[in-house]
XYZ file of C-alpha atoms in Angstrom:
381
model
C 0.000 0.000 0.000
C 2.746 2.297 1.104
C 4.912 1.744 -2.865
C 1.405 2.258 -4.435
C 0.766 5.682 -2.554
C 4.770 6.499 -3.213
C 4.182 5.520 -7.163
C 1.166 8.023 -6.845
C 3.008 11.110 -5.868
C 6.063 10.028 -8.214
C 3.307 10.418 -11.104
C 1.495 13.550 -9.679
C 4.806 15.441 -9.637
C 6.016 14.313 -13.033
C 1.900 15.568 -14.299
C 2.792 19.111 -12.588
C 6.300 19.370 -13.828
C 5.077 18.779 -17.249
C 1.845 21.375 -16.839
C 4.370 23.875 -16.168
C 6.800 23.170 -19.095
C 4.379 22.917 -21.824
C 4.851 25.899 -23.321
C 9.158 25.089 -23.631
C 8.454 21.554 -24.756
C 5.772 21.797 -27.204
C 5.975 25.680 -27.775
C 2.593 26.868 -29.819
C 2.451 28.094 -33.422
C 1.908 31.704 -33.262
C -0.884 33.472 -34.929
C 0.676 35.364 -38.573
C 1.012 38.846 -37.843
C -0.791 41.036 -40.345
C 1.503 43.707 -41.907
C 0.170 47.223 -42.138
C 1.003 49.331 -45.270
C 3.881 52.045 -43.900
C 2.793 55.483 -43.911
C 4.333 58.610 -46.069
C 3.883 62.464 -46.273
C 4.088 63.295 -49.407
C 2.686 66.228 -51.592
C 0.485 65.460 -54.515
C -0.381 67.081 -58.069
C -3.430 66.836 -59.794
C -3.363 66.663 -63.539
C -4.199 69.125 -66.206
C -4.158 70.717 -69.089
C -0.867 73.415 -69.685
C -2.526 77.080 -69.531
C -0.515 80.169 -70.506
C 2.800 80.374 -72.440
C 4.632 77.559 -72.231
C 8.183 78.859 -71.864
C 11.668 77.666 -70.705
C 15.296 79.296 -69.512
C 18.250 78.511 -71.270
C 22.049 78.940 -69.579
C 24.283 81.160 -71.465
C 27.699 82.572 -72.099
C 28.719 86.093 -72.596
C 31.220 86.570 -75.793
C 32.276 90.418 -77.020
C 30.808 91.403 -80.402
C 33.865 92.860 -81.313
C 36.802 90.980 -80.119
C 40.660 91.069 -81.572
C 43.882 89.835 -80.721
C 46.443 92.418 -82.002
C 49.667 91.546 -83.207
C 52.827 93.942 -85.358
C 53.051 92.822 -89.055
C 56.814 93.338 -88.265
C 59.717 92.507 -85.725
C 61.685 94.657 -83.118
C 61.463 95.988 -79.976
C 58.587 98.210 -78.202
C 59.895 101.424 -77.473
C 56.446 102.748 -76.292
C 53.727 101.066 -74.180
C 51.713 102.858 -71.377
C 48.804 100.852 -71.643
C 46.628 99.245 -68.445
C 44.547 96.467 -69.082
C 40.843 97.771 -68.152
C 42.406 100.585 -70.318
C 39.578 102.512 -72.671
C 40.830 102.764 -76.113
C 39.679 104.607 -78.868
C 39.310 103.712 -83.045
C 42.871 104.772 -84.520
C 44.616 105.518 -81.172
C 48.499 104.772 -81.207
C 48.480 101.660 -78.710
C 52.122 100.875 -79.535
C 55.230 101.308 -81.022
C 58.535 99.566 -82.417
C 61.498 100.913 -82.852
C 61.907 102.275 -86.311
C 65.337 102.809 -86.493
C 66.355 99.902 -88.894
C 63.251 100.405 -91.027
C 64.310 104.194 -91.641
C 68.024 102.811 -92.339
C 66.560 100.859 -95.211
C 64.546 102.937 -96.752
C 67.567 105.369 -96.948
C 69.330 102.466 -98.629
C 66.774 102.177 -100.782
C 66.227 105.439 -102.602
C 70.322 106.027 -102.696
C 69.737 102.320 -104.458
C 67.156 104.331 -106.365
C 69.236 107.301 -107.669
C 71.812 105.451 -108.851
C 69.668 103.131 -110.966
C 67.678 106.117 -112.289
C 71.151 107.527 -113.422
C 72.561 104.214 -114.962
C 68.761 103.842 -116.569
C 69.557 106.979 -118.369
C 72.572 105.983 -119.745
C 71.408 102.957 -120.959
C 68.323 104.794 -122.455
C 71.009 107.041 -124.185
C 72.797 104.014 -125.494
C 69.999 102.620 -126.868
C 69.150 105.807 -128.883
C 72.574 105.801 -130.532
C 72.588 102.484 -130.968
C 69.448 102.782 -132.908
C 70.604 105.197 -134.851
C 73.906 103.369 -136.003
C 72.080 99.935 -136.969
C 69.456 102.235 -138.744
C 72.724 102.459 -140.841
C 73.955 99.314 -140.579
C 76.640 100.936 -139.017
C 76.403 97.782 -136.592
C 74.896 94.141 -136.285
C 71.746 92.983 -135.225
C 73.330 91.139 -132.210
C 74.504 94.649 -131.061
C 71.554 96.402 -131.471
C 69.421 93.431 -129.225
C 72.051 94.143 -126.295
C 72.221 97.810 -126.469
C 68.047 97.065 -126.259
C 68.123 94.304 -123.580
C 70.305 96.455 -121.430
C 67.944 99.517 -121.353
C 64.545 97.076 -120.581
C 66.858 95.579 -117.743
C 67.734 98.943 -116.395
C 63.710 99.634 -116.081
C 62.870 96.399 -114.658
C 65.442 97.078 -111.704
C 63.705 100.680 -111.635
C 60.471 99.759 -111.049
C 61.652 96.582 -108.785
C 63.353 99.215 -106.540
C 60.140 101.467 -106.518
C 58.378 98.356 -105.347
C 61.001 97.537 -102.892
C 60.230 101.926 -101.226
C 56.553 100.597 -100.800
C 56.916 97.520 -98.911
C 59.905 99.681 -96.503
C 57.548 102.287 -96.390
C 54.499 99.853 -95.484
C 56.388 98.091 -92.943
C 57.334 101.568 -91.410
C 54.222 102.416 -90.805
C 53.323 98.896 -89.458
C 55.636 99.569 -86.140
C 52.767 101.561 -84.681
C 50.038 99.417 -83.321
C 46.516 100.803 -83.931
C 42.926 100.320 -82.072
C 41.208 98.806 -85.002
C 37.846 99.906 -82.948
C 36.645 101.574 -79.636
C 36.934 99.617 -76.655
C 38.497 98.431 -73.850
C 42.239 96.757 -73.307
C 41.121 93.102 -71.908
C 44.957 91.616 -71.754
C 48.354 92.394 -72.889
C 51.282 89.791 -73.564
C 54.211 92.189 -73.925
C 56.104 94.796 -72.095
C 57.775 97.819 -73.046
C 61.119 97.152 -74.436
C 60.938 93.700 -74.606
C 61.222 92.120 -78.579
C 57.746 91.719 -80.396
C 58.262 89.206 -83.142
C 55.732 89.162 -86.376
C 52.224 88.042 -86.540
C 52.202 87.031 -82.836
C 49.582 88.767 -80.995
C 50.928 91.347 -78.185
C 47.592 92.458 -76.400
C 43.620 92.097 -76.563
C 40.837 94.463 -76.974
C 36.982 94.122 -76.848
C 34.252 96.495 -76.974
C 32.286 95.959 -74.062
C 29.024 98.116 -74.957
C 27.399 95.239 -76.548
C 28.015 91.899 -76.227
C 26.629 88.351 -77.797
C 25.247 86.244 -75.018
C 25.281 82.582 -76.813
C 22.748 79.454 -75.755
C 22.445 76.042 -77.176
C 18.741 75.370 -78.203
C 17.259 72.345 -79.100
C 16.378 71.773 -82.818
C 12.522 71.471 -81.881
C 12.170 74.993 -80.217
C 14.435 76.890 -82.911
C 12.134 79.953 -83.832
C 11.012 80.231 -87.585
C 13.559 82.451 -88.505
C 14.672 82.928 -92.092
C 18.121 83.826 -93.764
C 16.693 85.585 -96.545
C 14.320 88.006 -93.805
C 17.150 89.244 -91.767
C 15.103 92.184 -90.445
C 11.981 90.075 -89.220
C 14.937 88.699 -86.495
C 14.804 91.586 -84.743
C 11.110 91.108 -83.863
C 12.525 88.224 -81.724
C 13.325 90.184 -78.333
C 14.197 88.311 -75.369
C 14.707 89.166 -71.277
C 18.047 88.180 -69.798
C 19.487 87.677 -66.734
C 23.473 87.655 -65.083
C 23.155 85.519 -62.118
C 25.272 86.291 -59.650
C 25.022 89.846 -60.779
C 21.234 90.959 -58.780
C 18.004 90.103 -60.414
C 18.432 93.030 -63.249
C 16.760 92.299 -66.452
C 18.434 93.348 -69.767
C 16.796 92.914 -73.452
C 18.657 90.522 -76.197
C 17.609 90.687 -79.462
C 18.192 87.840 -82.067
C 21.158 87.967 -83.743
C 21.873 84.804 -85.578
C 22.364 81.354 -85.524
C 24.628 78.262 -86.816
C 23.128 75.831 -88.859
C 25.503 73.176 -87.414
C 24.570 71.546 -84.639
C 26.876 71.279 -82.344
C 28.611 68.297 -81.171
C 26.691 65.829 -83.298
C 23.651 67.306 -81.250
C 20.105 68.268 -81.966
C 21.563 71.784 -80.317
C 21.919 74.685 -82.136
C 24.276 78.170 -81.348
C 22.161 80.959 -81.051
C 23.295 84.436 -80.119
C 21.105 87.678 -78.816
C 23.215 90.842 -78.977
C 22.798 92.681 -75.614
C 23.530 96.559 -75.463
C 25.174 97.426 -71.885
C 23.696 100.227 -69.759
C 26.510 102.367 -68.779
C 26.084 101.494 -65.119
C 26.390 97.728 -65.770
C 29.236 95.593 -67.017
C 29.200 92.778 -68.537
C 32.680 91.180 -69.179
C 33.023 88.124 -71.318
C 33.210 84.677 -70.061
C 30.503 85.761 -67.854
C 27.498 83.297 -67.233
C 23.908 84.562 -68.374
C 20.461 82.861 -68.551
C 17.720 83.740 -71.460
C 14.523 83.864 -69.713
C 10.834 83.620 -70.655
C 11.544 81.763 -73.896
C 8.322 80.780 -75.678
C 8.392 77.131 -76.280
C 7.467 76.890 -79.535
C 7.607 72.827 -80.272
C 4.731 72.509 -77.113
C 1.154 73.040 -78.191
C -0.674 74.483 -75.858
C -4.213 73.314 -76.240
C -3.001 69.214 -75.541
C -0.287 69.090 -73.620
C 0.129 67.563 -70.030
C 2.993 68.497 -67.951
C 4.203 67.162 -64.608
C 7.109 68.624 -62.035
C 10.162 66.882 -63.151
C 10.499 65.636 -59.911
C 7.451 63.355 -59.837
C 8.985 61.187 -62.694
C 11.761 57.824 -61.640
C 13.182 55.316 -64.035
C 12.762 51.992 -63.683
C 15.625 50.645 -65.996
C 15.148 52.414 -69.559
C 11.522 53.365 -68.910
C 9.815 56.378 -67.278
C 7.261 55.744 -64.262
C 5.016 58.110 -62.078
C 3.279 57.003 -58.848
C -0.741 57.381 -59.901
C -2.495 58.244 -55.857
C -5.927 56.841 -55.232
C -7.535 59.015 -52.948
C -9.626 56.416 -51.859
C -7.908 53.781 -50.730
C -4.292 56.174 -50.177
C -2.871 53.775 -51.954
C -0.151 54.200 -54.994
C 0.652 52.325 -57.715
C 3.292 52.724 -60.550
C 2.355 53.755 -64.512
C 4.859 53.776 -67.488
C 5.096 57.785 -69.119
C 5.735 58.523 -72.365
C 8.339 61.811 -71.904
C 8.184 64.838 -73.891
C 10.128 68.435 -73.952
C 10.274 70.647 -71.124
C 7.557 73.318 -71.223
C 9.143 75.447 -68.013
C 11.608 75.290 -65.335
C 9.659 72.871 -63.467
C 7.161 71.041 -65.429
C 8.167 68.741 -68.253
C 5.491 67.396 -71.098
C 3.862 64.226 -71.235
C 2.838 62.396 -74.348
C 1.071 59.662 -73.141
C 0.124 57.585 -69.790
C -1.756 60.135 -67.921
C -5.201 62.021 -68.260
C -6.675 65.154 -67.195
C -7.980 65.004 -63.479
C -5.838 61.690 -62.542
C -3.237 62.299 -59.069
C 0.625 61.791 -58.941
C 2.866 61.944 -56.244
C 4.790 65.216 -56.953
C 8.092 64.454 -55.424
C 10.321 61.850 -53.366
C 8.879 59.317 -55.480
C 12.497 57.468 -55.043
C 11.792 56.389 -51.822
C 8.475 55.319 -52.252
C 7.150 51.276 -53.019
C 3.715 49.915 -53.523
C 2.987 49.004 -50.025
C 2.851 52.354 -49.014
C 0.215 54.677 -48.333
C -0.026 58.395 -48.435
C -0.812 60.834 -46.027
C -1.307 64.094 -48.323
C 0.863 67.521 -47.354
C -1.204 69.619 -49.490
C -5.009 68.109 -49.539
C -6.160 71.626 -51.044
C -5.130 70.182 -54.490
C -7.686 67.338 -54.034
């Protein structure tokens, strides 16, 4: 009796042991948790039609309308140069000179050269005459008459060589002094005074800085219908520009010209708006500008869609936006068909999208399909 009530407890406390380590030894299958979509912030944009002028910005370069490196046809040294660059210099000013010391030397040479060859061309001319005269008698031969003849076309030849020879002394006399081929301003100079300027290499730089050629590269598609045979109907084209950096100051380009290269193997195309400068305002070259307000003429206005550039993301070679339903909050990706830009914000649309539908408008990188949206700017819905 006493092992079967021993054998009792064994069991009991085995039964408890095991009540109280169920959940370790058979542990139970937990319930699948139900993920909830993660929340964003996110502004959205509703989508219509373009209204207004389409019109984009285009970055620029300033270049000087008139712009030349000057150089001395001849060599020597530069006996006179005060200039500064910043300098103002005026059309047919003296900018330079070289020293014409061995250019006057020669065309002293020259004319004594010239004298004496007049003088022996008279004789000659005198020889010929009696010459003449004596095989008009055949007095002499032939042969003597044809060197008494040759002799005196010689002694011309050599005259008017040596006359030719003045010029070009003369000429390169007067190309020691250095002239301002226009009005303008000294922009850099490459040579000091008394130091050895050799031929056709330039020595300095001048520009005239009261108007300038701002150039852009536009796009083949929004080149304005311009024609080479109407020059004067480019001026009609009148455009705002801008200097950043420089304040918020507006100037006025107007058209004038264009390359009909592309550049670069490009759909891009040169185009330059001359810019007059107010007195109080300089504009240097080199300097960056930005054309402003451009109509964009490839973008019709009455059918084109256009969303901020930021609500478009590439998936591989294709071009997505995130459609909203305002419903559900939910988002879900759609394949664009891209177009041009029609401002500095907004680019065009060809197809994927309709009138009244709602993107995300930006940070659509970090965004997935699971997510919902909580909208920053309901007013747009």
């Amino acid at each position: 009796m006493k092992k079967l009530t021993t054998l009792i407890i064994v069991i009991a406390a085995v039964a408890a042991s095991l009540y109280i380590c169920k959940d370790k030894i058979w542990p139970q299958i937990k319930e699948k948790q139900h993920i909830v979509p993660k929340e964003r912030v996110a502004k959205v944009f509703k989508i219509g039609k373009v209204e207004g002028n389409s019109t984009v910005t285009y970055p620029g370069v300033v270049k000087s309308l008139k712009h030349a490196e000057l150089f001395f046809r001849v060599s020597g040294p530069v006996i006179e140069n005060k200039l500064e660059i910043g300098q103002p210099v005026r059309e047919g000013q003296v900018l330079m000179k070289i020293d014409q010391r061995d250019y006057l030397r020669e065309i002293d040479r020259l004319k004594q050269e010239l004298k004496i060859n007049k003088d022996q061309r008279d004789l000659n001319k005198t020889n010929f005459k009696r010459t003449e005269q004596l095989y008009k008698q055949q007095a002499i031969s032939k042969s003597e008459y044809d060197a008494a003849l040759t002799k005196a076309n010689v002694s011309d030849a050599q005259l008017k060589s040596l006359e030719e020879s003045i010029k070009k002394a003369q000429d390169m006399l007067g190309d020691t002094s250095l002239r301002a081929p226009f009005s303008g301003v000294v922009t850099d100079l490459r040579i000091k005074q008394f130091e050895n300027a050799q031929a056709n290499v330039p020595v300095m730089t001048i520009d005239d800085l009261r108007e300038v050629e701002v150039h852009v590269s536009v796009p083949a598609g929004n080149m304005p219908d311009m024609s080479f045979k109407d020059k004067d109907r480019d001026k009609d084209y009148v455009y705002d520009v801008t200097f950043p950096g420089r304040g918020k100051r507006i100037l006025k380009g107007v058209m004038n010209g264009f390359k009909a290269v592309a550049a670069d193997n490009s759909e891009t195309y040169d185009v330059s708006l001359k810019v007059k400068a107010p007195e109080d305002f300089i504009i240097l070259p080199g300097m960056s500008a930005e054309v402003i307000n451009v109509p964009n003429f490839k973008i019709k206005q009455d059918s084109t869609i256009a969303v901020p550039f930021a609500s478009v993301f590439k998936r591989g070679d294709k071009s997505y936006v995130w459609i909203f339903n305002p419903t559900t909050k939910g988002i879900s990706a759609r394949e664009v068909t891209l177009g041009q830009p029609v401002s500095e914000n907004n680019l065009q649309i060809l197809s994927g999208l309709e009138s009244g539908e709602v993107i995300i408008a930006a940070g659509v990188d970090w965004l997935s399909e699971d997510n919902t949206i909580r909208v920053m700017n309901p007013e747009v819905l």
